[in-house]
Coordinates of C-alpha atoms in Angstrom, one line a residue:
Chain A
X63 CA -121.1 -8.4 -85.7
X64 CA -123.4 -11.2 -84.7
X65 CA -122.3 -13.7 -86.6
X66 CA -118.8 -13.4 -84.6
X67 CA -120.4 -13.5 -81.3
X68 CA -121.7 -17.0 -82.8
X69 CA -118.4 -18.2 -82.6
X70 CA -117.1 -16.8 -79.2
X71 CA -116.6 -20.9 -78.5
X72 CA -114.2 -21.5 -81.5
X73 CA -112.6 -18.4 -80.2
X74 CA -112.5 -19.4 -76.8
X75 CA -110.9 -22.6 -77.8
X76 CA -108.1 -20.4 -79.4
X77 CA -107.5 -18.9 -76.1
X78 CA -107.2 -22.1 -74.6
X79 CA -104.6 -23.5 -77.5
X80 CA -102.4 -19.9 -77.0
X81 CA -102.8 -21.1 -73.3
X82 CA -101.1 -24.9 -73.5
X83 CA -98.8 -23.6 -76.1
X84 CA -97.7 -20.6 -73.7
X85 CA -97.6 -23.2 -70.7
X86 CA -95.8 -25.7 -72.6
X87 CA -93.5 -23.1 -74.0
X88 CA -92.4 -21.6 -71.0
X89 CA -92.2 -24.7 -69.1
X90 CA -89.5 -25.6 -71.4
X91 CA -87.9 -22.2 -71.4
X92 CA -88.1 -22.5 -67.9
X93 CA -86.1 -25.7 -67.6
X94 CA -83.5 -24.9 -70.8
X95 CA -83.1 -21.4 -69.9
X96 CA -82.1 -22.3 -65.9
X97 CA -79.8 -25.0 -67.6
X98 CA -78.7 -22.1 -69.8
X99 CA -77.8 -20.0 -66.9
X100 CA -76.1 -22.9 -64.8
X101 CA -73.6 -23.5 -67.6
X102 CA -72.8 -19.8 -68.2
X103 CA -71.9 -19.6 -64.4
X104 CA -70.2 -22.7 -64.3
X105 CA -66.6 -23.5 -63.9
X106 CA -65.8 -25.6 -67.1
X107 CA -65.5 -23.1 -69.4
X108 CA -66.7 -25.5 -72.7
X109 CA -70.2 -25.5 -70.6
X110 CA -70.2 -21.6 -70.4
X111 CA -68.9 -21.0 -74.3
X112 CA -71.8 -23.4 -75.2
X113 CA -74.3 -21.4 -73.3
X114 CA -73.1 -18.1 -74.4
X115 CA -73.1 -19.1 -77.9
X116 CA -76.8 -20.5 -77.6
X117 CA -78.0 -17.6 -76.1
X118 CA -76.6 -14.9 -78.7
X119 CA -77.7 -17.0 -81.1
X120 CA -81.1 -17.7 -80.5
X121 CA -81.8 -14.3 -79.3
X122 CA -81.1 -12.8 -82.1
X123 CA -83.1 -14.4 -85.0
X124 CA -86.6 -13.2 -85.1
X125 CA -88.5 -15.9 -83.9
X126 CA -90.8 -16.3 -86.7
X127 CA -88.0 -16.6 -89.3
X128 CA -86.9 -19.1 -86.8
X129 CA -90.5 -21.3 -86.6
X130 CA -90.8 -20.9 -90.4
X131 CA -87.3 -22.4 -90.0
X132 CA -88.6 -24.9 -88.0
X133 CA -91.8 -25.8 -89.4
X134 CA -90.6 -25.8 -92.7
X135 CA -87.4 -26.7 -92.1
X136 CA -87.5 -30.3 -90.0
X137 CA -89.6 -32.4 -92.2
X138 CA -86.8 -31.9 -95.1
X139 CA -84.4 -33.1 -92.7
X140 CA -86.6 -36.3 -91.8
X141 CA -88.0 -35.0 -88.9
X142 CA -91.8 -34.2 -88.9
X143 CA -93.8 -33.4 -85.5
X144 CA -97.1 -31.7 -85.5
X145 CA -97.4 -27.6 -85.9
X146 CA -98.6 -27.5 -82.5
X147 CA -95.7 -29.3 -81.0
X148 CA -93.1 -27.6 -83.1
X149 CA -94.7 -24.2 -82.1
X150 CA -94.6 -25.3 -78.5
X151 CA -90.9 -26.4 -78.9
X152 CA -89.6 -23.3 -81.0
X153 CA -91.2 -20.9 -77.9
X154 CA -89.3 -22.9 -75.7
X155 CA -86.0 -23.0 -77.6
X156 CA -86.0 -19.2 -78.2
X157 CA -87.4 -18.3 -74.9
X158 CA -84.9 -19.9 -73.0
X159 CA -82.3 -17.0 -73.9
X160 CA -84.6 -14.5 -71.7
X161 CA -85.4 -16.8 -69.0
X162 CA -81.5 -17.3 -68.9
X163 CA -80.8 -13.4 -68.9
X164 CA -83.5 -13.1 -66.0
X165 CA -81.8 -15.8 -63.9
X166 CA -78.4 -14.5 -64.8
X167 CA -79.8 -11.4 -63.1
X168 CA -81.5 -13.2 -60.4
X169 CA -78.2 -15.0 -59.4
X170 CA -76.5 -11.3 -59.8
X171 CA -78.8 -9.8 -57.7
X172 CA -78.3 -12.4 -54.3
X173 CA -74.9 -11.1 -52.5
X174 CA -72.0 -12.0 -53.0
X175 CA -71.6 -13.3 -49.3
X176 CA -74.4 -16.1 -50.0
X177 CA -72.3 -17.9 -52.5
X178 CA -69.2 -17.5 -50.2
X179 CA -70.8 -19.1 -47.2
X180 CA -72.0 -21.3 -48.7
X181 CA -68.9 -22.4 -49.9
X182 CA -67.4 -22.0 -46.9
X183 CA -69.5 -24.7 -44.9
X184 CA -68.0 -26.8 -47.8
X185 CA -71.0 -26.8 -50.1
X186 CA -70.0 -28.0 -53.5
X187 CA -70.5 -25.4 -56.3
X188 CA -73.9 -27.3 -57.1
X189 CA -74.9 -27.7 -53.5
X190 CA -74.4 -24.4 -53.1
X191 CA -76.4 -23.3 -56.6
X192 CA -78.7 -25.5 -55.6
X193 CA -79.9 -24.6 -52.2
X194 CA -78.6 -21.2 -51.8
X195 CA -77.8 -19.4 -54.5
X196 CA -81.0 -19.9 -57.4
X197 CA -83.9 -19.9 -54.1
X198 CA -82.9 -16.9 -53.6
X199 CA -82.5 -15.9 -57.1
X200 CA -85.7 -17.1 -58.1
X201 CA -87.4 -14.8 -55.4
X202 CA -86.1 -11.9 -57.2
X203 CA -87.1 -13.3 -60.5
X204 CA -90.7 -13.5 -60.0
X205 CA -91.9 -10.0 -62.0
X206 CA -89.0 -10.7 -64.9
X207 CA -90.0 -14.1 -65.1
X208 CA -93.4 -13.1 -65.3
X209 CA -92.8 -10.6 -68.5
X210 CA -91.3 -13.6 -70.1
X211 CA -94.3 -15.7 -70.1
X212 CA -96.3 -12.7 -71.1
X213 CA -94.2 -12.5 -74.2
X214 CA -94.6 -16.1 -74.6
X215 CA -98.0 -15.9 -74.7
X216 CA -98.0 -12.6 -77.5
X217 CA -95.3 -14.4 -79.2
X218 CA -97.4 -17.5 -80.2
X219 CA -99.8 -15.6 -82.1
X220 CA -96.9 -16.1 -84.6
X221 CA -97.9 -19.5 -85.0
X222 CA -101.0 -18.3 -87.0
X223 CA -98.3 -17.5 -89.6
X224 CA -97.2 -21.4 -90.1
X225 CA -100.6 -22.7 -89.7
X226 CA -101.6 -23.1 -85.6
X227 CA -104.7 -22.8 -85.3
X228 CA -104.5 -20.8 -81.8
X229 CA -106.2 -17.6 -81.1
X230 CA -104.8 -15.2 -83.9
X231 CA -105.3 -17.9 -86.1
X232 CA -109.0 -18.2 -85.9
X233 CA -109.4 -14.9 -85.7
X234 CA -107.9 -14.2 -88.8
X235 CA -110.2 -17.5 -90.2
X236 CA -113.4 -15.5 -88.7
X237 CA -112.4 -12.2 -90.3
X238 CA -111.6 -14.1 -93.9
X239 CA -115.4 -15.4 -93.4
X240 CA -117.1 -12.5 -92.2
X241 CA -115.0 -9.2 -93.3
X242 CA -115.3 -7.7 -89.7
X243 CA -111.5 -7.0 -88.5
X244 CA -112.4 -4.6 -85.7
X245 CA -114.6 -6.3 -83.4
X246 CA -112.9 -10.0 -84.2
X247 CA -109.1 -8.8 -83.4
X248 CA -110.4 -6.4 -80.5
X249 CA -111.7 -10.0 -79.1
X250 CA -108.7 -11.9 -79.8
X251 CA -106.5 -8.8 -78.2
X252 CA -109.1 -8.7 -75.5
X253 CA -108.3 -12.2 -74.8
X254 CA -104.8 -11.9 -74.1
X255 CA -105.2 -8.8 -72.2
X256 CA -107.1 -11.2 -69.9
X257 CA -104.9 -13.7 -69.8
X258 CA -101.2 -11.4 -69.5
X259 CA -103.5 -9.1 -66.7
X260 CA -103.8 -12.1 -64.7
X261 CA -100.2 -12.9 -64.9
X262 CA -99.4 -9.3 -63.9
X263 CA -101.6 -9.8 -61.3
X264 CA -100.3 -13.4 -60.1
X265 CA -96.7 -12.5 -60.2
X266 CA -97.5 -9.1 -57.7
X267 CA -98.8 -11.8 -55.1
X268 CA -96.5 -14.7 -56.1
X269 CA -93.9 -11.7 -55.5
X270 CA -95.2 -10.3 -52.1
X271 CA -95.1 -14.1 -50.3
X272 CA -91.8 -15.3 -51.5
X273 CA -89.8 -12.2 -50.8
X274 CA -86.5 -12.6 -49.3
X275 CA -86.3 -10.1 -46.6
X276 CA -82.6 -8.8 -45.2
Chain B
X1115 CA -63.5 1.0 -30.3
X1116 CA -62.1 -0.9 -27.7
X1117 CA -63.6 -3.6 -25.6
X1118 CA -62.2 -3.6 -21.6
X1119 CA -63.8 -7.1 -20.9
X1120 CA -60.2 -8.3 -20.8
X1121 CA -58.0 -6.0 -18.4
X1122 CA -55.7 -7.7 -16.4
X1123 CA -58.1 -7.8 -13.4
X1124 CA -60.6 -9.8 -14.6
X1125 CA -58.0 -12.6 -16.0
X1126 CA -57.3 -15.8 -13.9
X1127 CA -54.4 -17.5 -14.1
X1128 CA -57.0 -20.5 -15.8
X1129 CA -57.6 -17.7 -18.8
X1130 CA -54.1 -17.2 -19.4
X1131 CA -52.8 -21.1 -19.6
X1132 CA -51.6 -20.8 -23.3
X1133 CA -51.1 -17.0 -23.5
X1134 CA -47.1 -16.6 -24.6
X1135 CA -46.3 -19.7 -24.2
X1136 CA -44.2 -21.5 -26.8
X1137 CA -46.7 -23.4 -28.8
X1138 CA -47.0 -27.2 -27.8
X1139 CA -49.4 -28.8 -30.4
X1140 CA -48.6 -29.7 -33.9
X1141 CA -48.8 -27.4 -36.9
X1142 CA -52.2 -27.4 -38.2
X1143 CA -52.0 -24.8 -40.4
X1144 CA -48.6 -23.3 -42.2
X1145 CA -48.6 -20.5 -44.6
X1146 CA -45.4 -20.5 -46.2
X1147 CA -44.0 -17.5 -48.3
X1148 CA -47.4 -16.4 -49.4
X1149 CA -48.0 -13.8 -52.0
X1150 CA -51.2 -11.8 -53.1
X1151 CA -51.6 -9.0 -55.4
X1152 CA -54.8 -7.9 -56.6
X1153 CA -53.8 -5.4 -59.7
X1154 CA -51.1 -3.6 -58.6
X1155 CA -51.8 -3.2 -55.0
X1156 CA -49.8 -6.6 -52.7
X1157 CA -52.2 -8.0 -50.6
X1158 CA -49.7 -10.4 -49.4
X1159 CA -46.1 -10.1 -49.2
X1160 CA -44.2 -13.2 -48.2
X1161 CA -46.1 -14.1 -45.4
X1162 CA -45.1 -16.7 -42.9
X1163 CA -47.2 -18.5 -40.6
X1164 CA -47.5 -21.3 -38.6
X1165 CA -50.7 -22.2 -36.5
X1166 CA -50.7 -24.8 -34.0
X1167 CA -53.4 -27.2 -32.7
X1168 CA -55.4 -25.5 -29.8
X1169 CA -53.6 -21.8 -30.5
X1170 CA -55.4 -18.7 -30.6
X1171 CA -53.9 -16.1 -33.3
X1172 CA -55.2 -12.7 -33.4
X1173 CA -54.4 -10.6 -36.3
X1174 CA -54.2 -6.9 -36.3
X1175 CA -53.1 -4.6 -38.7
X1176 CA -54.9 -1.3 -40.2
X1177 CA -57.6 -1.1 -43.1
X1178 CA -55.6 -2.5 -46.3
X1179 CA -53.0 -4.0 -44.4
X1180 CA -53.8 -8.2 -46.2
X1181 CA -55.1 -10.0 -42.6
X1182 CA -58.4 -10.5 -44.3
X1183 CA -57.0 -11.5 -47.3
X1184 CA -54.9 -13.8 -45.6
X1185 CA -57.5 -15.1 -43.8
X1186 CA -59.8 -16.0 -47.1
X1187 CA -56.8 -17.4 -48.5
X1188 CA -56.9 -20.1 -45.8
X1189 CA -60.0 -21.8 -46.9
X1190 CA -59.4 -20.5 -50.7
X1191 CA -62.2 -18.3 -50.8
X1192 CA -59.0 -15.8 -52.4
X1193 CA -56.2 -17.7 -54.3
X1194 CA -52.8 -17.0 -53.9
X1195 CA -50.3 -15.9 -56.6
X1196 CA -47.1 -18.1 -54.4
X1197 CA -46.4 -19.1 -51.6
X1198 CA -48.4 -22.7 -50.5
X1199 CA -50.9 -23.1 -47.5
X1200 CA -50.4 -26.2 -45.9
X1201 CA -54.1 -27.4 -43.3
X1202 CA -53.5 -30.7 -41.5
X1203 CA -50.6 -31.7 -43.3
X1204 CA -52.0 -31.3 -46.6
X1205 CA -51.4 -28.7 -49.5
X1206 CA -55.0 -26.8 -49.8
X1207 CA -56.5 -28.5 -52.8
X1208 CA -57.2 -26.3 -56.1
X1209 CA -60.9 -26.6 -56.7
X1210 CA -63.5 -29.6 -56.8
X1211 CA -64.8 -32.3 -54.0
X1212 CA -61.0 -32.1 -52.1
X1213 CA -61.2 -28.2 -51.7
X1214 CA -64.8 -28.5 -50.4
X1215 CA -63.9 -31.3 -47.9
X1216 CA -61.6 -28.9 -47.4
X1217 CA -63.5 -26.0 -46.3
X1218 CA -66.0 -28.4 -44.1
X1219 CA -63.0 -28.7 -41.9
X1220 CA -62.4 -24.8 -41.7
X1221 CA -65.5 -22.8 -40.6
X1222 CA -65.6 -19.2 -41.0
X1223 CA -67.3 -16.1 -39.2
X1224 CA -67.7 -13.1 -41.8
X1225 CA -68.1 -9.7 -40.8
X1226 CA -71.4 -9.2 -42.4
X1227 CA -72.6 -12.5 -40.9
X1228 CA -73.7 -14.2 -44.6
X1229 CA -76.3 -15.6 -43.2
X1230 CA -78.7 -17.5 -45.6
X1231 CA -81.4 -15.3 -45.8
X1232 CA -84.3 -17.8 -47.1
X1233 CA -83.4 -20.3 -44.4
X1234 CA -84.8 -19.8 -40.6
X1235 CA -82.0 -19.9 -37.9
X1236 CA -82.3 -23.7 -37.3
X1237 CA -82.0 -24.2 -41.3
X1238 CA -79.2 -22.3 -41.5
X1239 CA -77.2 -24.7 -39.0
X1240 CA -78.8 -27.7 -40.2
X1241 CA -78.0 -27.5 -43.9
X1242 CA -74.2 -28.1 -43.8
X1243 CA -74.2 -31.1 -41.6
X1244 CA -77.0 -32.4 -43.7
X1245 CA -75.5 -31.6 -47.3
X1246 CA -72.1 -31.7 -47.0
X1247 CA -71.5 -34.4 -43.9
X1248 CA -74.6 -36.3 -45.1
X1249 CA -75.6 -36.4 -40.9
X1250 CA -79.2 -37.7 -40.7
X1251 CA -81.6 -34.8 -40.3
X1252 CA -82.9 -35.4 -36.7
X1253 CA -79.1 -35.9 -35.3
X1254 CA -78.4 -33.0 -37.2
X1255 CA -81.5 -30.9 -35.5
X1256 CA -80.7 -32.0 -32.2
X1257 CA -77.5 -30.9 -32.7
X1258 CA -78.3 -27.8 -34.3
X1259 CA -80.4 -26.9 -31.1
X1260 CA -77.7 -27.6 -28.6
X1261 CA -75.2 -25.3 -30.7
X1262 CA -78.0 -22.6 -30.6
X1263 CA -78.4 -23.1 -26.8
X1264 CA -74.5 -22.7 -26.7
X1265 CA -74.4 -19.3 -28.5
X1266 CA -77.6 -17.7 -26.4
X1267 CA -80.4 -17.8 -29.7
X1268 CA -82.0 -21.0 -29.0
X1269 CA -85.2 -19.3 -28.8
X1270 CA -84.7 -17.6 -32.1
X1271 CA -84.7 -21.1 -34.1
X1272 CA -87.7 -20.6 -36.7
X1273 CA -86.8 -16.6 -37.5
X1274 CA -85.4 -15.8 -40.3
X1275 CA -82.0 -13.8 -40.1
X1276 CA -83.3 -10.3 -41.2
X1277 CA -85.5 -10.4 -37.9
X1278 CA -82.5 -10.9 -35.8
X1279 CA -80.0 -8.2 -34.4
X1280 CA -76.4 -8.1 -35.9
X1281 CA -75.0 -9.6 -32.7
X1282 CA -77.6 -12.6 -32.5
X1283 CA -76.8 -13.3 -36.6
X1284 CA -73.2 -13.5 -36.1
X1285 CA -73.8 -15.9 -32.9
X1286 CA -75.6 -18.1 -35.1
X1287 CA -73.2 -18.0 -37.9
X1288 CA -70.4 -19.2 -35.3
X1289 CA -73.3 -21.9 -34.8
X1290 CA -73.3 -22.7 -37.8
X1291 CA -69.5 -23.1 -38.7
X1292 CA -69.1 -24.9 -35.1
X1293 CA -72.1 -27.2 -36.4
X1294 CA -69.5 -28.5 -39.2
X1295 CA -67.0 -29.4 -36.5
X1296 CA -64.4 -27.5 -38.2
X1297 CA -60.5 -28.3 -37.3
X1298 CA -59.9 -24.5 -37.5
X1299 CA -62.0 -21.3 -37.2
X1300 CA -61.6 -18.0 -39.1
X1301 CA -63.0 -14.9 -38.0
X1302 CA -63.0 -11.8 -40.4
X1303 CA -63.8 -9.3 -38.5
X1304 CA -66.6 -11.0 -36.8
X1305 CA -67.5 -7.7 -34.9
X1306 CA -67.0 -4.5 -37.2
X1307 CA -70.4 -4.9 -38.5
X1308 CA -71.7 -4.7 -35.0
X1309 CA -72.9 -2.1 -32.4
X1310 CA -71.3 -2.0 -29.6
X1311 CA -73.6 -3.2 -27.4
X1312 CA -73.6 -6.6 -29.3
X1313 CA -69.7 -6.6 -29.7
X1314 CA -69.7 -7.8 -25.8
X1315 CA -72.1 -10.8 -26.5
X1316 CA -69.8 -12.1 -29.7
X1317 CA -66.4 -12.1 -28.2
X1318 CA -68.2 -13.8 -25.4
X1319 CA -69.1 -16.7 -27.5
X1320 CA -65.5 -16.8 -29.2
X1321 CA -63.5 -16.5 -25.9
X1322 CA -65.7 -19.4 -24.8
X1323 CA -64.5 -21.0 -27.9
X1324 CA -61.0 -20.4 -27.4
X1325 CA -61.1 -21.8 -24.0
X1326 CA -62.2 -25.0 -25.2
X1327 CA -59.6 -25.2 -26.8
X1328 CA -60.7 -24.2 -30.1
X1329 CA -57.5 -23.6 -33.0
X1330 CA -58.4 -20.4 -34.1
X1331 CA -57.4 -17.4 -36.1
X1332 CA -59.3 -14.1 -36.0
X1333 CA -58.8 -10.9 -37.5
X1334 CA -60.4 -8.4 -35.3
X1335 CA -59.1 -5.3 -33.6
X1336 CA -61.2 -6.2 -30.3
X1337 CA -57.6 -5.9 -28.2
X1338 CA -59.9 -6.9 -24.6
X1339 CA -60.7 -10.9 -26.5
X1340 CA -56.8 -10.4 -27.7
X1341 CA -55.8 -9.9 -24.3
X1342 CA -58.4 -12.2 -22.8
X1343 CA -58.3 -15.8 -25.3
X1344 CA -55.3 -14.8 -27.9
X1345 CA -51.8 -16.9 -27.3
X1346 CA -50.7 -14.6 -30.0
X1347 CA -50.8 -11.4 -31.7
X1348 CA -50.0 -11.2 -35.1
X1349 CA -49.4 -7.3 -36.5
X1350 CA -49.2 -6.8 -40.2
X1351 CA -48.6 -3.8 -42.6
X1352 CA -48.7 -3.5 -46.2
X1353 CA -49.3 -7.2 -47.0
X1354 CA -46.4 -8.5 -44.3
X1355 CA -46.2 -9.4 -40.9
X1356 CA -44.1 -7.0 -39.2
X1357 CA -44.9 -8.0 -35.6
X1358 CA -45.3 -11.5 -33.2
X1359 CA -45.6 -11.3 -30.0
X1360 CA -47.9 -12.3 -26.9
X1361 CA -50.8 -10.4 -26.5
X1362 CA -49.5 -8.2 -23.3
X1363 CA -46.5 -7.6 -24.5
X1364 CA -47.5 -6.4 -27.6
X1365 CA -50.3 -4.1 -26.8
X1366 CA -47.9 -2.6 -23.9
X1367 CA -44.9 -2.0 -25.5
X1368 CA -44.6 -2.7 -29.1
X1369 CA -41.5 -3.2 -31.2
X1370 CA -42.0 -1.7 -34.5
X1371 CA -43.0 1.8 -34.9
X1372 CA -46.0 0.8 -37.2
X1373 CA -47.4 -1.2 -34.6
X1374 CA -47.1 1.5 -32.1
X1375 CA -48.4 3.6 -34.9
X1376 CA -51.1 1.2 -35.0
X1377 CA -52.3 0.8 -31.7
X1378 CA -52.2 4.8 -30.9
X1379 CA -55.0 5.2 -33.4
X1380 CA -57.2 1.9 -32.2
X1381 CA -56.7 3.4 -29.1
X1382 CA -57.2 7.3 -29.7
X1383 CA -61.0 7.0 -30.2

């Protein structure tokens, strides 16, 4: 048991490589997956085949056959990019599809009215996604949007299975060295308790200030 | 629910310049043989229409009976299956930058006010003028704060629309479509959401409106601003206009049964 609390600082670093990769990840997601939406509510209906098609595809591949895909995958193609990056970029990639479901909803959930004065002050239809329509969207998409980057941040523990060396991965390296499972992967799940807890907790606050009220 | 703000007592011969009188301006807006169906109820049956600069058209008609529809199918917010819709001499554009020029010439009052919710009263007038006519922000403000003043909710500028009453929303949406200097305004039942205590202080701010000479079509059932600001009263039924005529005349003595119909059941309650 003691020799794992030795290495609560290589631990600790673990948490903080989940951390950028879940940041980084759902940063991206964030972007792609509000991209995502905007072309599946668009008028041009090439833009929303493309975004439907990316969505049912990406969402349903397990993600880890999908970073073995990736990790493996690139280099033969000529493209090679280090784990951490490709890690970062697969969350990103395959998260997108739920940011996009929980804007989609977002957007559904701001009245119908909103859009139509909008349009009627002659607000063009990205004017009027733009200022009106996703603001208000995003409000409602606080708590959904958190549960995204909680599964973002359980998700790249799956990096450990290509070779990033984030929080699963060293805990798996500790328990290969010292045979103690139980207290080394009750730390590593005790770290991303604290990390999705605080989430939780930042999204009920994020949720109580931005709240549109009508 | 009717309002008496406009019996005949209270009407100057000033109020009643354009009431009846054979429209003298040029056509701003014609509807022409317009059609609607949603599924397989007719919205819009061959409707005709023709609104003049400066004219004030009232449309009546019962629950079902197409005058919204016809009225969301002058700034496109609803297509139309035939028929063409002609603002300023132009055909309405489809879709894209023309129908959204468009539309910055038409302002519209909803009946559930569609107010933007995350913007504060002031925001709400300013944004238009500042996205879509590209007005500098603090001519657009000042503006803004006049139009505010003008409507009764200047003092209200930094609240948000939920901390408003019904009838203080809807006088700032009228700010807010006035603020785009529209050609023509459309009213969709711009009081049915409302109390009646707050109908009074709307139709206050449109027959101001009107008297400034404002084109204007509203669908409302409010027969005291008909009688008061309309020059006519349009009556339809089933997706047609059945009925045209001056606002006294009609409310007195109707011509079609439906109308008189109509206006015994307005009036019952």
């Amino acid at each position: 048991m003691h020799e794992v609390v030795h290495h609560l600082g290589y631990l600790a670093a673990g948490l903080g490589t989940t951390l950028e990769l879940s940041l980084l990840g759902f940063a991206g997601a964030f972007v792609l997956g509000t991209l995502l939406t905007v072309m599946r509510v668009c008028p041009i209906v090439p833009l929303r085949v493309v975004g439907t098609l990316y969505v049912e595809v990406f969402r349903n591949v397990p993600l880890l056959a999908f970073l073995v895909l990736f990790v493996f995958g690139l280099p033969d193609a000529g493209i090679t990019c280090s784990l951490f990056t490709s890690e970062a970029v697969c969350l990103a990639l395959y998260f997108a599809t739920y940011v996009c479901e929980a804007v989609r909803a977002g957007i559904n959930a701001v009245p119908v009215g909103q859009a139509e004065a909008a349009r009627a002050i002659g607000m063009t239809f990205g004017q009027s996604l733009g200022t009106v329509i996703l603001p208000q969207a995003f409000r409602t998409m606080v708590q959904p949007l958190a549960n995204v980057f909680i599964g973002v941040v359980l998700s790249s523990s799956l990096g450990a299975a290509v070779g990033v060396s984030e929080l699963i991965g060293r805990t798996q390296w500790l328990d290969l060295q010292y045979d103690e499972p139980v207290p080394t992967f009750l730390l590593a799940a005790a770290g991303y308790v604290l990390v999705t807890l605080a989430v939780a907790l930042l999204a009920g606050r994020v949720q109580k200030r931005m709240a549109v009220r009508r | 629910m009717v309002d008496d703000a406009g019996t005949t007592a209270d009407r100057t011969a000033d109020d009643t310049a354009g009431n009846g009188t054979v429209p003298s301006g040029r056509v701003l807006l014609s509807i022409e043989s317009v059609s609607k169906r949603f599924g397989d109820l007719v919205a819009l049956s061959e409707v005709d229409l023709d609104v003049h600069e400066g004219e004030v058209v009232v449309v009546l008609g019962a629950s079902g009976s197409g005058k919204s529809t016809l009225c969301r199918c002058v700034n496109r917010l609803e297509t139309v299956d035939s028929g063409r819709i002609v603002f300023d001499g132009r055909d309405l554009p489809q879709e894209g930058a023309a129908l959204a020029a468009l539309r910055a010439d038409v302002g519209m009052v909803f009946q559930s006010f569609n107010l933007f919710a995350h913007k504060t009263v002031l925001e709400n007038v300013v944004l238009g003028p500042t996205r879509v006519r590209k007005v500098p922000r603090a001519e657009a403000v000042e503006e803004a704060r006049a139009l505010l003043d003008r409507v009764g909710v200047r003092d209200k500028e930094s609240r948000y629309p939920a901390e408003l009453s019904g009838g203080q929303q809807q006088r700032v949406a009228i700010a807010r479509a006035l603020a785009m200097h529209p050609k023509l305004m459309l009213f969709d039942e711009p009081t049915s959401a409302l109390d009646p205590e707050m109908i009074r202080e709307v139709l206050d701010v449109m027959v101001g409106l009107a008297r400034d000479g404002m084109t204007m079509v509203a669908v409302t059932h409010e027969m005291g601003f008909a009688r008061r600001a309309a020059d006519r009263v349009v009556f339809m039924d089933h997706g047609r206009i059945v009925e045209t005529g001056e606002p006294d005349a009609f409310f007195t003595a109707p011509r079609t049964e439906r109308a008189r119909d109509f206006l015994s059941t307005i009036l019952r309650h």
